Short mmCIF file of C-alpha atoms and ligand atoms in Angstrom, two decimals:
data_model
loop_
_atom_site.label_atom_id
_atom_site.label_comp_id
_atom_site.label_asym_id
_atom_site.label_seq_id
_atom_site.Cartn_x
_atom_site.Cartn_y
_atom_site.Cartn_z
CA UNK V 1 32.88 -40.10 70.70
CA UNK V 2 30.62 -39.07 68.02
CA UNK V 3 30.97 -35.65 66.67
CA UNK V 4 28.42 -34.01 64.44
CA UNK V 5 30.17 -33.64 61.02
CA UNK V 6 30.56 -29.50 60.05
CA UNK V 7 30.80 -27.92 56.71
CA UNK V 8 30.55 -24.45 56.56
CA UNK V 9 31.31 -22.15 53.03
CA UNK V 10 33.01 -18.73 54.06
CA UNK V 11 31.92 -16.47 51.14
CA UNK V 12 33.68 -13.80 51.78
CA UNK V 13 33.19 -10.50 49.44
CA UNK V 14 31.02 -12.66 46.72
CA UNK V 15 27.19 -12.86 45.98
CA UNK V 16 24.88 -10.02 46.41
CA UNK V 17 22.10 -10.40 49.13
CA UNK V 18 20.31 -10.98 46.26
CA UNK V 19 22.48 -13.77 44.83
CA UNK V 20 22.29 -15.46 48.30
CA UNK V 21 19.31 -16.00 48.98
CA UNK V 22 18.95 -17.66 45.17
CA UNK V 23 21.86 -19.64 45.95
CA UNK V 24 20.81 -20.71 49.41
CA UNK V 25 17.06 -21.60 48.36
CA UNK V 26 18.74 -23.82 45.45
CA UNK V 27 21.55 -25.55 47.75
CA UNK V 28 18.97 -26.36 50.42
CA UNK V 29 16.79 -27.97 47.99
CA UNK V 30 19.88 -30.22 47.41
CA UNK V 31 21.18 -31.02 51.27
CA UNK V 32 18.31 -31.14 53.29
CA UNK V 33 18.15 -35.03 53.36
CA UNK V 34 21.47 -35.06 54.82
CA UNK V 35 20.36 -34.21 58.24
CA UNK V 36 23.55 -36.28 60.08
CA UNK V 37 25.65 -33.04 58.58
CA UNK V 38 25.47 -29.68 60.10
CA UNK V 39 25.93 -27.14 57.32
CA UNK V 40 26.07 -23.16 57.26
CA UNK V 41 26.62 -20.31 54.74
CA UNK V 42 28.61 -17.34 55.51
CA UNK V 43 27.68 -14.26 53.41
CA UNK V 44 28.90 -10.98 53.62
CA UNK V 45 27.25 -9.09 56.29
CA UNK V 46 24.44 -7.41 53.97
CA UNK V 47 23.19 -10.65 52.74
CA UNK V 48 22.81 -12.25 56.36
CA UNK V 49 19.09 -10.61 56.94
CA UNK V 50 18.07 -11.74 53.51
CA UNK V 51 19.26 -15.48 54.08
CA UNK V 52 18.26 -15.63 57.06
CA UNK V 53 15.01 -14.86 56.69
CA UNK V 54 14.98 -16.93 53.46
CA UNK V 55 16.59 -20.17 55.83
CA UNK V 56 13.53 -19.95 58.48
CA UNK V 57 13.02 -23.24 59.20
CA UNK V 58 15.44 -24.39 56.93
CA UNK V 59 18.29 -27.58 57.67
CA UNK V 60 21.45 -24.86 56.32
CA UNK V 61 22.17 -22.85 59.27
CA UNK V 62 23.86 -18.98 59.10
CA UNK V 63 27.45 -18.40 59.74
CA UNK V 64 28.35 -14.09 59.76
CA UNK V 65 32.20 -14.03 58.43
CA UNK V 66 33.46 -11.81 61.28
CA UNK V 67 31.79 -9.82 64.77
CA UNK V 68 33.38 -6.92 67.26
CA UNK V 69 33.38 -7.49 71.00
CA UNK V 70 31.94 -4.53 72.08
CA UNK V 71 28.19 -4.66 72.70
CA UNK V 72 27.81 -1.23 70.82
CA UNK V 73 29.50 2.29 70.31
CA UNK V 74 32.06 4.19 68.19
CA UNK V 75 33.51 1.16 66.08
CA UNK V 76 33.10 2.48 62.28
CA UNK V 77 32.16 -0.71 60.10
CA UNK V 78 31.74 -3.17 62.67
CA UNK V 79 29.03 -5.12 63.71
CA UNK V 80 28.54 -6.50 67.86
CA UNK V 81 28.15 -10.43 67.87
CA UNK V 82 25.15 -9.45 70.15
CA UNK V 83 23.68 -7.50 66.50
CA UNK V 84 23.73 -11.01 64.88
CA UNK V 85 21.15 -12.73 67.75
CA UNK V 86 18.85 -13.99 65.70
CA UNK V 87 20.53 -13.48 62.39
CA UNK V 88 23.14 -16.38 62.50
CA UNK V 89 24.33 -19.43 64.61
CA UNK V 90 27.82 -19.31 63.97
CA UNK V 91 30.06 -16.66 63.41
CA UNK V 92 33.69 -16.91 62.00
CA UNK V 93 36.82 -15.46 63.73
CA UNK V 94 40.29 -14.93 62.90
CA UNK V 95 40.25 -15.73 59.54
CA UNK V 96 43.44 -15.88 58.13
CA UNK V 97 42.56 -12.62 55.60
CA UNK V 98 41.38 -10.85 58.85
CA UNK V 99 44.82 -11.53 60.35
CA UNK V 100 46.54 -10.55 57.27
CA UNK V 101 44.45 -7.26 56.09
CA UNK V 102 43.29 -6.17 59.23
CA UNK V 103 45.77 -6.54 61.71
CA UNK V 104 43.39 -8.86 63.85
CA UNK V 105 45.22 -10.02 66.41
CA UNK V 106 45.19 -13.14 68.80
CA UNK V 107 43.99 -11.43 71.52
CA UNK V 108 41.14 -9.52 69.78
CA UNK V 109 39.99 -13.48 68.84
CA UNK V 110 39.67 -13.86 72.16
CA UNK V 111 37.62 -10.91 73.03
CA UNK V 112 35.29 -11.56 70.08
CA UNK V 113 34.86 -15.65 71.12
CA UNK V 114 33.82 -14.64 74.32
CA UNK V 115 31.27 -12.03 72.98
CA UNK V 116 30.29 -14.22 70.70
CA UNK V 117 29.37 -16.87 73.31
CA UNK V 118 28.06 -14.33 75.50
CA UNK V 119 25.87 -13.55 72.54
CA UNK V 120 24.32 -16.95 71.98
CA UNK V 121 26.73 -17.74 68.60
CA UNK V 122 29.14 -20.64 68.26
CA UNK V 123 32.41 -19.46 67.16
CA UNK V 124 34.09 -21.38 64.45
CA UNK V 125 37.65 -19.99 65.46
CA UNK V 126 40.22 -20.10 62.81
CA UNK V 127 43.43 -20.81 63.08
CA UNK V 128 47.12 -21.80 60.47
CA UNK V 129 50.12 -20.82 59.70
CA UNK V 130 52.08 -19.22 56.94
CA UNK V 131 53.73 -21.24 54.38
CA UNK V 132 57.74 -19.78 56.07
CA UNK V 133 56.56 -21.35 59.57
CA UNK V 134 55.16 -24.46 57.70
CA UNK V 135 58.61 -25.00 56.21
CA UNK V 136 60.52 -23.95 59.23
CA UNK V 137 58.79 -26.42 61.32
CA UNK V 138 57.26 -24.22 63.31
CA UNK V 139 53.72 -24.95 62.35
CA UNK V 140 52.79 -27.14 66.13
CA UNK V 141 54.27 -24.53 68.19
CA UNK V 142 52.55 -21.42 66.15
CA UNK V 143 49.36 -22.90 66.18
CA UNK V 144 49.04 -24.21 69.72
CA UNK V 145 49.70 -20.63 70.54
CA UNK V 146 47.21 -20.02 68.15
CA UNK V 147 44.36 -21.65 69.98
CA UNK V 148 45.32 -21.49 73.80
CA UNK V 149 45.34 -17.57 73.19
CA UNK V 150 41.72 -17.92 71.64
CA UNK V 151 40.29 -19.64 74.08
CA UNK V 152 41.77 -17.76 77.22
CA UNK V 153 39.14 -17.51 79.28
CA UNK V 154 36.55 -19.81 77.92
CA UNK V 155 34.63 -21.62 80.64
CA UNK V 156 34.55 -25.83 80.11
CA UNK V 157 30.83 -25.53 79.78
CA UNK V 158 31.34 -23.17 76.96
CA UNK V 159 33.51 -25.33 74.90
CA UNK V 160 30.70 -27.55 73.09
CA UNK V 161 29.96 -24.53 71.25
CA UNK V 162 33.06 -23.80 69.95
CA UNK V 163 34.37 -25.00 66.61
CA UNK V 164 37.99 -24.84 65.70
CA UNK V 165 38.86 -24.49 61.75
CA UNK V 166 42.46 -25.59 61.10
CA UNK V 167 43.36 -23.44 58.44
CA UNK V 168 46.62 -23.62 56.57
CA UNK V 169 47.08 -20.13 55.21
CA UNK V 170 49.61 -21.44 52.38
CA UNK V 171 46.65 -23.73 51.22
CA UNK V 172 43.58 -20.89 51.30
CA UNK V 173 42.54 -20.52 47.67
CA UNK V 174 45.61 -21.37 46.25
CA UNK V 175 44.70 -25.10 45.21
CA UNK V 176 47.02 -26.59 47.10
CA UNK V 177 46.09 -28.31 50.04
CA UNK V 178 47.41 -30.45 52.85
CA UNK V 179 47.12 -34.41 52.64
CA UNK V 180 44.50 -35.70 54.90
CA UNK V 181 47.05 -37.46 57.00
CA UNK V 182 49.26 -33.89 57.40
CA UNK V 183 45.75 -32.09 58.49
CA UNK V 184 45.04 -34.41 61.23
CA UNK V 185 48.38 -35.08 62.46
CA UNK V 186 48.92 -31.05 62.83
CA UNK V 187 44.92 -30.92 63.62
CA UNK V 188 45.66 -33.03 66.92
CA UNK V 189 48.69 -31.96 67.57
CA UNK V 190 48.18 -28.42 67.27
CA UNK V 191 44.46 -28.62 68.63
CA UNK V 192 42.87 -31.55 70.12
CA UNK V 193 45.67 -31.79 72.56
CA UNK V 194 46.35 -28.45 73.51
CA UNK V 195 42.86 -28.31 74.37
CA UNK V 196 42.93 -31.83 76.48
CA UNK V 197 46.04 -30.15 78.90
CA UNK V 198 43.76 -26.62 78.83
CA UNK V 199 40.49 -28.27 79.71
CA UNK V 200 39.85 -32.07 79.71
CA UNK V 201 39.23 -35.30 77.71
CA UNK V 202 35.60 -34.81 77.35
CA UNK V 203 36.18 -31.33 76.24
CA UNK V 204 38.85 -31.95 73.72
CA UNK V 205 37.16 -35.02 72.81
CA UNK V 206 33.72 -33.48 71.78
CA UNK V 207 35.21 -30.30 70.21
CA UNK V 208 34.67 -30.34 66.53
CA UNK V 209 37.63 -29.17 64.05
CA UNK V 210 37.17 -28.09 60.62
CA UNK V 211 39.66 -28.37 57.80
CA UNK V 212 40.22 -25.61 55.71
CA UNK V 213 42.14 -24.81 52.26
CA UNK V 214 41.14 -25.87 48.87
CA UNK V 215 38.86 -28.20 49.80
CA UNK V 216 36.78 -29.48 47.00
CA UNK V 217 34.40 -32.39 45.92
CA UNK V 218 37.57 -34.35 44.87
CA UNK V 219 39.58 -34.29 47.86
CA UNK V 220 36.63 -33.90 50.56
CA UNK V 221 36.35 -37.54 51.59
CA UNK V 222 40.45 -37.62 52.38
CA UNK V 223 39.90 -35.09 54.81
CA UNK V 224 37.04 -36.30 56.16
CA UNK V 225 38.00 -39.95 56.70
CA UNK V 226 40.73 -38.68 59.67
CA UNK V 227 39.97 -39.31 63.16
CA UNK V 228 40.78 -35.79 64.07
CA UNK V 229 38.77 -34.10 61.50
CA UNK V 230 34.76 -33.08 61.73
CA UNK V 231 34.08 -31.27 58.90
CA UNK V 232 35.65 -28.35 56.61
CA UNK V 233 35.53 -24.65 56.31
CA UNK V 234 35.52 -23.98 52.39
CA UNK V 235 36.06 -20.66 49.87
CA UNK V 236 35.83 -21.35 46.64
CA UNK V 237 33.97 -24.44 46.18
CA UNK V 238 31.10 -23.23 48.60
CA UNK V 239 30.57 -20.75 45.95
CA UNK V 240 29.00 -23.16 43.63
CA UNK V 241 25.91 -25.51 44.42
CA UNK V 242 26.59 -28.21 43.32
CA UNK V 243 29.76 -28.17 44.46
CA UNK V 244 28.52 -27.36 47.82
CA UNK V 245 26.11 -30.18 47.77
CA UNK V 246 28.66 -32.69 46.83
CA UNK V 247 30.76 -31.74 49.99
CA UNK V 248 27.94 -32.44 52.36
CA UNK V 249 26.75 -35.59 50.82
CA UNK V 250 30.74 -36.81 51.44
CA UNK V 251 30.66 -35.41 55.13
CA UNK V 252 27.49 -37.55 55.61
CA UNK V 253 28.87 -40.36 53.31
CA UNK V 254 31.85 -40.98 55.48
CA UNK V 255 31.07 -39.40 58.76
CA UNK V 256 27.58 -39.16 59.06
CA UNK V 257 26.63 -41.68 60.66
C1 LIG X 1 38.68 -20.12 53.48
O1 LIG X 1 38.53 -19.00 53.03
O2 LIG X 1 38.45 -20.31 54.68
C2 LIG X 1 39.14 -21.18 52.59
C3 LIG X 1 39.49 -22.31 53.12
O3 LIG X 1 39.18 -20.89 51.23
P1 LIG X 1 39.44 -21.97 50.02
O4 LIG X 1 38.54 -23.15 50.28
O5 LIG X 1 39.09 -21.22 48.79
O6 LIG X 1 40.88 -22.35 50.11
#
């Protein structure tokens, strides 16, 4: 089955709005033509009006780093998914540094998928495990709990919006990385197949999974050359066009077609 290939850069706490919507005029100008290749930005949440009223009618496509369940009320600092209608098409969840620094917890993923799809987004629901589980072995088991806790819940017909980004959390900005063959092996194990026994084939089939963790220009093809693997969530090398630019011509290079 084909799968649209995914690459999405999490900034994090970098660029100004003002910095963003310089760097997303100049990075558009450079992946437009690859049109097989969805692509998104994800700036902090100040910067997401700016870009996306600077991406209107754009090919690059808004991702907001993190949303609250709730449709409104007393929730200092957070923003509703149903606030980013309009604003963004994806919007990332469970980040690893959202688990770690602010005690986000498997069940509030949940909550804030199902907002989010309630709200029109696609979740790009992230998921990995610490490098003491990796080298206990534990890594299958974690992660599978991981993702059937995410998705509790989550209608069949819901699942073709919903992106799952593999995250090793012993490879995110630390330059070291999985191999392309570890990623997909955990990826399917861990993912694709959990979600065949919680849904179907066609679901698990269609549902696109990022990797994530020190991806960069030089090791983007061996990712994206595995069966299991759609596209990438990236930090660091999102944060620089052209590096950016080479990492979707590669997703459409090897998978775009
Ligand atoms: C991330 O933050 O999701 C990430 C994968 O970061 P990096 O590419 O810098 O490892």
């Amino acid at each position: 089955m084909h799968r649209q290939p995914i690459v999405v850069g999490n900034w994090k706490m970098h660029k100004s709005p003002r910095e963003a919507i310089d760097f997303v005029k100049q990075l558009e100008a450079r992946v437009c033509e690859f049109a097989s290749v969805e692509k998104a930005v994800a700036p902090t949440s100040l910067a997401l009006s700016g870009v996306s009223a600077a991406l209107q009618g754009a090919s690059l496509l808004v991702a907001a780093q993190n949303a609250h369940w709730a449709g409104g009320g007393a929730f200092t600092g957070q923003i509703a998914a149903s606030m980013l209608r309009g604003l963004a098409q994806f919007v990332i969840l469970g980040h690893s540094e959202v688990r770690a620094h602010l005690a986000e917890t498997d069940a509030n993923v949940n909550r804030k998928a199902k907002a989010a799809l309630a709200a029109g987004l696609q979740p790009i629901i992230a998921v990995g495990e610490s490098l003491a589980q990796n080298e206990a072995g534990a890594t299958v088991d974690f992660v599978r709990g991981q993702v059937s806790a995410a998705l509790d819940g989550i209608a069949a017909a819901d699942m073709a919006r919903v992106v799952i980004a593999y995250e090793p959390i012993w490879a995110i900005g630390t330059g070291k990385s999985a191999t392309g063959e570890q990623a997909d092996r955990i990826i399917g194990a861990a993912v694709r197949e959990p979600v065949r026994d919680l849904y179907n084939d066609r679901v698990a089939d269609a549902m696109r999974i990022q990797y994530g963790g020190s991806v960069k220009p030089g090791n983007m093809a061996e990712f994206m050359v595995q069966p299991n693997i759609d596209g990438a969530l990236v930090g660091g090398a999102s944060l620089d066009v052209d590096d950016f630019a080479a990492l979707v011509e590669i997703a459409a290079r090897v998978k775009g077609s």
